[in-house]
CSV table of C-alpha atoms in Angstrom, one decimal:
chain,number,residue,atom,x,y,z
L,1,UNK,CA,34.6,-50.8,27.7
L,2,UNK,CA,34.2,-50.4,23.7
L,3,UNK,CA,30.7,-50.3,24.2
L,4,UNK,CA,30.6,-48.2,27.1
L,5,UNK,CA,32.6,-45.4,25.1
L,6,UNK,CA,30.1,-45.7,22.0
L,7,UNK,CA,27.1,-45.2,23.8
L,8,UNK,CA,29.1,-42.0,25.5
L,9,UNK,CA,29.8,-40.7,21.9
L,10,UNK,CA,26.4,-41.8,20.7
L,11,UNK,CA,25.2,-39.5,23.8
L,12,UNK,CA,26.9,-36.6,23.0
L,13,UNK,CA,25.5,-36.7,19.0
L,14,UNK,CA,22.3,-36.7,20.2
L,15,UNK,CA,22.5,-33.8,22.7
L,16,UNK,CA,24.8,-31.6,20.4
L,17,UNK,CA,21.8,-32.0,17.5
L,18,UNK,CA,19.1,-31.7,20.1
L,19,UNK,CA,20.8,-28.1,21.0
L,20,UNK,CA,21.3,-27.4,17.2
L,21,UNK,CA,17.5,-27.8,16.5
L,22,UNK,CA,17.1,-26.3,19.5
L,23,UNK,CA,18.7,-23.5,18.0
L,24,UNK,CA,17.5,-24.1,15.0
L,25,UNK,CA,13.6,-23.9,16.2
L,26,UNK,CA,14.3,-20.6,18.0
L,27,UNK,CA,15.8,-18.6,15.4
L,28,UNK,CA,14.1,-19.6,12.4
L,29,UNK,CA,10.3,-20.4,13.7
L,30,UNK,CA,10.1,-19.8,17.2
L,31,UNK,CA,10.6,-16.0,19.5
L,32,UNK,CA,13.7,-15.7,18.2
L,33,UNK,CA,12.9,-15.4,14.6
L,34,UNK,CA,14.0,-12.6,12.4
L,35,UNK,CA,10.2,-11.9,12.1
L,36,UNK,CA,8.6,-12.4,15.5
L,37,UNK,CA,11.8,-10.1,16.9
L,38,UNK,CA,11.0,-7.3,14.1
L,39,UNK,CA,7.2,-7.2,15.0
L,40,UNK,CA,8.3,-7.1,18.6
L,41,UNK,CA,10.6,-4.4,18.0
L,42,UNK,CA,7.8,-2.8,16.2
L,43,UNK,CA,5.6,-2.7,18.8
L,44,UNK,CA,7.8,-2.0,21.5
L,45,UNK,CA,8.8,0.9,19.3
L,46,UNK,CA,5.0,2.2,19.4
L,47,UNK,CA,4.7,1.2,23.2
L,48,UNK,CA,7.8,3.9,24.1
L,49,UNK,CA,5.7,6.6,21.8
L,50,UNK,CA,2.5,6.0,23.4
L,51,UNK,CA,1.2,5.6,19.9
L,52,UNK,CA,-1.2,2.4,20.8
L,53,UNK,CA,-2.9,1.8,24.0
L,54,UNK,CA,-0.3,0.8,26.7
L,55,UNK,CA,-2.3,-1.1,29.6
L,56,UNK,CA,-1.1,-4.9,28.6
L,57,UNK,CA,2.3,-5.5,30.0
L,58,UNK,CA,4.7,-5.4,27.1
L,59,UNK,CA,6.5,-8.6,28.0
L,60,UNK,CA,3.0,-10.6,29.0
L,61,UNK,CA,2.1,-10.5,24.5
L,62,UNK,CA,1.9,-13.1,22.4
L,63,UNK,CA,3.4,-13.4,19.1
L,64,UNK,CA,1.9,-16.0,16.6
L,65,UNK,CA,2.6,-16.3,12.9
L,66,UNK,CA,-0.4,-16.8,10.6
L,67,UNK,CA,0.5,-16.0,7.2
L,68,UNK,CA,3.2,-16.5,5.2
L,69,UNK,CA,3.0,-15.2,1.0
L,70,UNK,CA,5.2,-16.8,-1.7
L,71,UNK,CA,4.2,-14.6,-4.5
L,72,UNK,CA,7.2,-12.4,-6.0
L,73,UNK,CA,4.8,-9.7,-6.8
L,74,UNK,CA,3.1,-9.4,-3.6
L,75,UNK,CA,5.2,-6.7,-1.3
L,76,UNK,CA,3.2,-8.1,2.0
L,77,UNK,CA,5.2,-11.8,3.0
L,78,UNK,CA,4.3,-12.4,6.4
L,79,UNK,CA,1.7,-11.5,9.1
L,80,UNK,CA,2.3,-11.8,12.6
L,81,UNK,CA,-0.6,-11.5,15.2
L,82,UNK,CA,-0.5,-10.7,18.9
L,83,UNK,CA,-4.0,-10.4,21.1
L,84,UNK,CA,-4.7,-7.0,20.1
L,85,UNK,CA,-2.4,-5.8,16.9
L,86,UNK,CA,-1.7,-7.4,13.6
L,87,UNK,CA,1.4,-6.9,11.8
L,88,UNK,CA,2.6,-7.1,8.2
L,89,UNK,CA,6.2,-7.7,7.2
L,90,UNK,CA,8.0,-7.6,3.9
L,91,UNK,CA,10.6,-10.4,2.6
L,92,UNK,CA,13.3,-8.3,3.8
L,93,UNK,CA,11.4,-8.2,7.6
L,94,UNK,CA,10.6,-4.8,7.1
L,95,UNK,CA,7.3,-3.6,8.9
L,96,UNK,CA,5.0,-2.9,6.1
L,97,UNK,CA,1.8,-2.7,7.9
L,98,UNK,CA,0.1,-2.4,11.5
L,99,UNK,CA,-3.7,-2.6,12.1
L,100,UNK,CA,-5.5,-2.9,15.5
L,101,UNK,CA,-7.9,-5.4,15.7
L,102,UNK,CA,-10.7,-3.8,17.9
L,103,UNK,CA,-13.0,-1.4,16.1
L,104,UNK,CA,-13.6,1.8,18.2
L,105,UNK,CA,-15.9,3.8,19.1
L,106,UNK,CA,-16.6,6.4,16.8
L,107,UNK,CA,-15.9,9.7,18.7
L,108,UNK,CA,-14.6,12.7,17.7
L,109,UNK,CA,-12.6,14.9,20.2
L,110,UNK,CA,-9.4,15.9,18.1
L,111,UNK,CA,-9.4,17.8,15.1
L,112,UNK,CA,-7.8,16.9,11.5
L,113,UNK,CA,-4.8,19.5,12.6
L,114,UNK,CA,-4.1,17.8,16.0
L,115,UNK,CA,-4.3,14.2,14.7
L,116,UNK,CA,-2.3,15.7,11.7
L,117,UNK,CA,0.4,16.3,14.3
L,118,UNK,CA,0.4,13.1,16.2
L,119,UNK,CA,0.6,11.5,12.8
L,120,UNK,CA,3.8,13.6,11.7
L,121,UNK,CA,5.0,12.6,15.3
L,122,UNK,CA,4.4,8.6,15.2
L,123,UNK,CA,6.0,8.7,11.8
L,124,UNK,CA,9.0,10.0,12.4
L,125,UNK,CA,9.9,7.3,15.4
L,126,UNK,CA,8.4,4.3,13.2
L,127,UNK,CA,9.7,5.3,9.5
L,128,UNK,CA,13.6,6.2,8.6
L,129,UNK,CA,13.6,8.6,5.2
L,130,UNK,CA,12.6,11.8,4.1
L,131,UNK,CA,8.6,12.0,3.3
L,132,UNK,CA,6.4,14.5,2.4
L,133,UNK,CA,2.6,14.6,2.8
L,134,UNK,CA,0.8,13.4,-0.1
L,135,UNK,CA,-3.1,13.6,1.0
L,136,UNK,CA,-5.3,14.5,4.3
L,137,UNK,CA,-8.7,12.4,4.9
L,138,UNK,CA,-11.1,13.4,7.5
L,139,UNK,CA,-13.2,10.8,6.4
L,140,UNK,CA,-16.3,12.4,7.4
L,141,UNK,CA,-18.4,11.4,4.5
L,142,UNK,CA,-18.0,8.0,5.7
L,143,UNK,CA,-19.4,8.0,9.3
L,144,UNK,CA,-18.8,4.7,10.0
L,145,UNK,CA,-14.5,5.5,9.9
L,146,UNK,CA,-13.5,6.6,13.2
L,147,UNK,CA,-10.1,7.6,12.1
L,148,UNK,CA,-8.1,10.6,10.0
L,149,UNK,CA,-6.3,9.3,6.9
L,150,UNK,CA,-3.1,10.7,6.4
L,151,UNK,CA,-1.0,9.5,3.2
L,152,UNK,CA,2.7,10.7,2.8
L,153,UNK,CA,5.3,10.1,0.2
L,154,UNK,CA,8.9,8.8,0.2
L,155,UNK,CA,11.3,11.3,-1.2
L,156,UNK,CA,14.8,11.8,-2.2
L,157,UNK,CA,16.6,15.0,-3.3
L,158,UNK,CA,13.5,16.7,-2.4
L,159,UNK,CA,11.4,14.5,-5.4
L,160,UNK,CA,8.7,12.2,-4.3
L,161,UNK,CA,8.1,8.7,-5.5
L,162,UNK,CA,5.1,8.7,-7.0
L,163,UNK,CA,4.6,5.2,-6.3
L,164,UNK,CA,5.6,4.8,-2.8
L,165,UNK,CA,2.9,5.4,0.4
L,166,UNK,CA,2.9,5.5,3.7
L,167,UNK,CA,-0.6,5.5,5.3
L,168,UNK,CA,-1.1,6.6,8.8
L,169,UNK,CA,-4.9,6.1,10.5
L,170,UNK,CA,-5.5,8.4,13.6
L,171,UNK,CA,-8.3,7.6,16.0
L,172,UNK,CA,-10.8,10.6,15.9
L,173,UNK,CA,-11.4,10.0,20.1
L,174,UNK,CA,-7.9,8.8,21.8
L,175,UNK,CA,-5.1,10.1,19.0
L,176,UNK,CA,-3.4,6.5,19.1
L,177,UNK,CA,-2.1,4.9,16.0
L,178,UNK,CA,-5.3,2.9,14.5
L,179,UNK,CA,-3.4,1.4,11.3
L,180,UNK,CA,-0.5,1.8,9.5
L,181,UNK,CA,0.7,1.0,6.1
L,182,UNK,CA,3.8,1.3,4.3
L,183,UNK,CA,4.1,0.2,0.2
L,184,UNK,CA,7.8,2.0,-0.1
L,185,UNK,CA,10.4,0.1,-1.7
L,186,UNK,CA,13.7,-1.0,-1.0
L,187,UNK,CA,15.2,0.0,-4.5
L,188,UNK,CA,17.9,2.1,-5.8
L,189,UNK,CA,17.5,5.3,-7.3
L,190,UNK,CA,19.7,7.6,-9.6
L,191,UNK,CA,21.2,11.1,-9.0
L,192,UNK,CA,18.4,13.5,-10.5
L,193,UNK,CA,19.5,14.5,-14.2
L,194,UNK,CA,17.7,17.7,-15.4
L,195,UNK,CA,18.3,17.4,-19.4
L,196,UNK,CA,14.7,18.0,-20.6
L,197,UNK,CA,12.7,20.9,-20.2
L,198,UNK,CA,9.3,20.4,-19.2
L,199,UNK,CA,8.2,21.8,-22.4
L,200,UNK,CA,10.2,19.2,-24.2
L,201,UNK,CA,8.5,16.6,-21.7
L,202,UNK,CA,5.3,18.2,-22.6
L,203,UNK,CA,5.6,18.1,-26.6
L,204,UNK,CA,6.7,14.0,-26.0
L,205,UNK,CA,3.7,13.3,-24.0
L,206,UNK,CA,1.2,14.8,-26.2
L,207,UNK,CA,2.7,13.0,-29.0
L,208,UNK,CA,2.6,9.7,-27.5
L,209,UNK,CA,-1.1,10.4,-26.5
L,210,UNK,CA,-1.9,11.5,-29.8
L,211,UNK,CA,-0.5,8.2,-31.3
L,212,UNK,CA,-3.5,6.4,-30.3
L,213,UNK,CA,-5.8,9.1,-29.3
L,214,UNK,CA,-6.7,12.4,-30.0
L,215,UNK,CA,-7.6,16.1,-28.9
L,216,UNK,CA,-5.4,15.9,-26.0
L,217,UNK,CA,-5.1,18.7,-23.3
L,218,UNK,CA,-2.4,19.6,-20.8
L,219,UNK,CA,-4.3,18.8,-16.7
L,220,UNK,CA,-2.6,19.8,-14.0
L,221,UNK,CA,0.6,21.0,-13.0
L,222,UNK,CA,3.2,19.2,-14.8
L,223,UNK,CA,5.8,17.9,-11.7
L,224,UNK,CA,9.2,15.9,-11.4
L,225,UNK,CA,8.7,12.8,-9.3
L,226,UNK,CA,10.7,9.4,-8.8
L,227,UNK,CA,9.0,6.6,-11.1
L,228,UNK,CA,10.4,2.7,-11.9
L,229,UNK,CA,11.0,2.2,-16.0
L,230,UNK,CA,8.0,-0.3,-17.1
L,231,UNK,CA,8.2,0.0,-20.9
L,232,UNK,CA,11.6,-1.6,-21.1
L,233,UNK,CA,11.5,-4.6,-19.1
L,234,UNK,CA,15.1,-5.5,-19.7
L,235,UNK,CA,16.2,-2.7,-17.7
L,236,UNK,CA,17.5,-3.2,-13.9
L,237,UNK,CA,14.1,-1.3,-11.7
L,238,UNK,CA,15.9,2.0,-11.3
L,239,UNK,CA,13.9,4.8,-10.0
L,240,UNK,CA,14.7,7.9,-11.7
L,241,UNK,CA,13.3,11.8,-11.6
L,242,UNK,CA,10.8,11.8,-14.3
L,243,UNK,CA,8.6,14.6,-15.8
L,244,UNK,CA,4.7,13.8,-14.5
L,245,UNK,CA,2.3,14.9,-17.2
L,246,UNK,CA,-1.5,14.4,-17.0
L,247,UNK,CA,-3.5,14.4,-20.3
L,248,UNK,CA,-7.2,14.3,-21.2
L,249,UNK,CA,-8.6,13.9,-24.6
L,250,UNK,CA,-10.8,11.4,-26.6
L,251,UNK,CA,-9.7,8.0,-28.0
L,252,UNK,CA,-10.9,6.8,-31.6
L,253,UNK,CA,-14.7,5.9,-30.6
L,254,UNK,CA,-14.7,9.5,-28.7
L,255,UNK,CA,-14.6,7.9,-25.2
L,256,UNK,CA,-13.4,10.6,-22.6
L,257,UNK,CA,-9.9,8.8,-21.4
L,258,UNK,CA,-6.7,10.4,-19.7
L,259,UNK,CA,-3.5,9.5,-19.5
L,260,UNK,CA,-0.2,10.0,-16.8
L,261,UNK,CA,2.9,9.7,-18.7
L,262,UNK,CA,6.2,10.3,-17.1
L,263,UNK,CA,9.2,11.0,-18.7
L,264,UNK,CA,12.7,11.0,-18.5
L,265,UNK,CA,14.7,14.0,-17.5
L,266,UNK,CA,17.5,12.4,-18.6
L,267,UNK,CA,16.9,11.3,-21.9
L,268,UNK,CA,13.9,12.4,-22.4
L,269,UNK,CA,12.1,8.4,-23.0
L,270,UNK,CA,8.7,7.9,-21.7
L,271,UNK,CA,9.8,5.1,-18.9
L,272,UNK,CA,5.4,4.6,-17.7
L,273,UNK,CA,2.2,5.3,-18.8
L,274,UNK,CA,-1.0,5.2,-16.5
L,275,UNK,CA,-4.1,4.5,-18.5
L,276,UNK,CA,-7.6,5.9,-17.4
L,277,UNK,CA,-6.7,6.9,-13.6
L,278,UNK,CA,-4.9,3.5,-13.1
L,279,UNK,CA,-2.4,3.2,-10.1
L,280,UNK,CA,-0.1,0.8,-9.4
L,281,UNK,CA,-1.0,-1.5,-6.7
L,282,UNK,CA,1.1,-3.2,-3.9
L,283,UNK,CA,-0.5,-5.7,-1.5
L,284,UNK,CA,0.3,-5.5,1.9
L,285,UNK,CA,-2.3,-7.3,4.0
């Protein structure tokens, strides 16, 4: 009888942990997975849009997961395939980027202003938060694109983040979505602080260019934009409205350089300096 009611109990542990890594298996590396149900939600998403192609049966696709990054300074962390579409997610199992794998045809029967719309359109059902358009690509000096590039900006009390994209691709011949990538960043920002005129912001800037370089002139408009604080690296990543001014000039051996300084409109600190053109880069696929 003893051993009758052990092997009943020994029966029961070993179908409650069969269930439990049943469980386990689903949620955490099989269909259930935060990822795999993000990138179907994703897709399902541009299925109900009709921003992709919609002729394979939604529920027939396959989800396989073929990459996953460890880096802390990479924002791409996972990739998640189906037959046709690839898909990028963050740490957080945010979509950060979308790609079709076949290579169309390239035909073009829509105009920049039409895809321009479907773009703004697609957008708004895949991406929550403010954005305004940054740049406009009709790519036609490179014939061998058969999309329109369209990058927009996050913003926030009507400043952009300089440093945050979102990158739409347009097919020139159907309109669907051809790729998608999104660098914006899950931080927090302050309430904008207007202490510093931009003439103020102008006179710091030129003196910190003229520290290491010299005949420096004003470029552009000088703008307010949402930038990270790199020079102190103690401080907690804050975005905050900055003053965004571009200088040209010489350095010491007269090479041509320019500098993008932003500064504080708080306080009035220079919180980044881009050297030469240089950008910021975020990997996402």
């Amino acid at each position: 009888m003893k051993l009758k009611k052990g092997t009943i109990k020994t029966s029961i542990v070993l179908v409650f942990l069969l269930v439990v890594i049943g469980i386990v298996v689903y949620n955490f590396i099989g269909p259930g997975a935060k990822d795999m149900k993000a990138s179907k939600d994703f897709i399902a998403k541009l299925y109900s849009i009709k921003a992709i192609n919609t002729d394979q049966p939604l529920d027939s696709m396959k989800y396989d997961r073929i990459k996953i990054l460890t880096s802390k300074n990479e924002l791409g962390h996972k990739t998640i395939v189906t037959q046709n579409f690839g898909i990028d997610l963050d740490k957080e199992n945010n979509v950060i980027g979308f790609a079709k794998k076949e290579i169309p045809k390239n035909i073009t029967k829509l105009n920049i202003e039409q895809a321009k719309e479907l773009a703004d359109y697609y957008l708004k059902n895949i991406y929550d938060g403010d954005v305004i358009i940054k740049t406009s690509k009709s790519n036609e000096d490179n014939e061998s694109l058969p999309y329109y590039s369209f990058v927009y900006t996050k913003e926030d009390h009507g400043y952009p983040f300089y440093f945050d994209e979102i990158k739409l691709n347009i097919d020139k011949e159907s309109g669907v979505l051809d790729g998608y990538s999104n660098s914006t960043m899950q931080r927090e920002c302050k309430e904008p602080v207007i202490n510093i005129s931009k003439e103020e912001a102008e006179k710091i800037a030129l003196e910190s260019f003229e520290k290491y370089n010299k005949d420096g002139t004003l470029e552009d408009e000088i703008s307010l934009v949402y930038a990270d604080n790199t020079i102190d690296t103690d401080s907690k990543t804050i975005s905050e409205v900055c003053y965004l001014v571009n200088i040209k000039g010489k350095d010491k051996n007269n090479k041509k350089v320019e500098w993008k300084i932003f500064v504080s409109s708080e306080t009035g600190n220079i919180l980044n300096t881009l050297k030469d053109g240089a950008e910021k880069e975020v990997t996402t696929s």
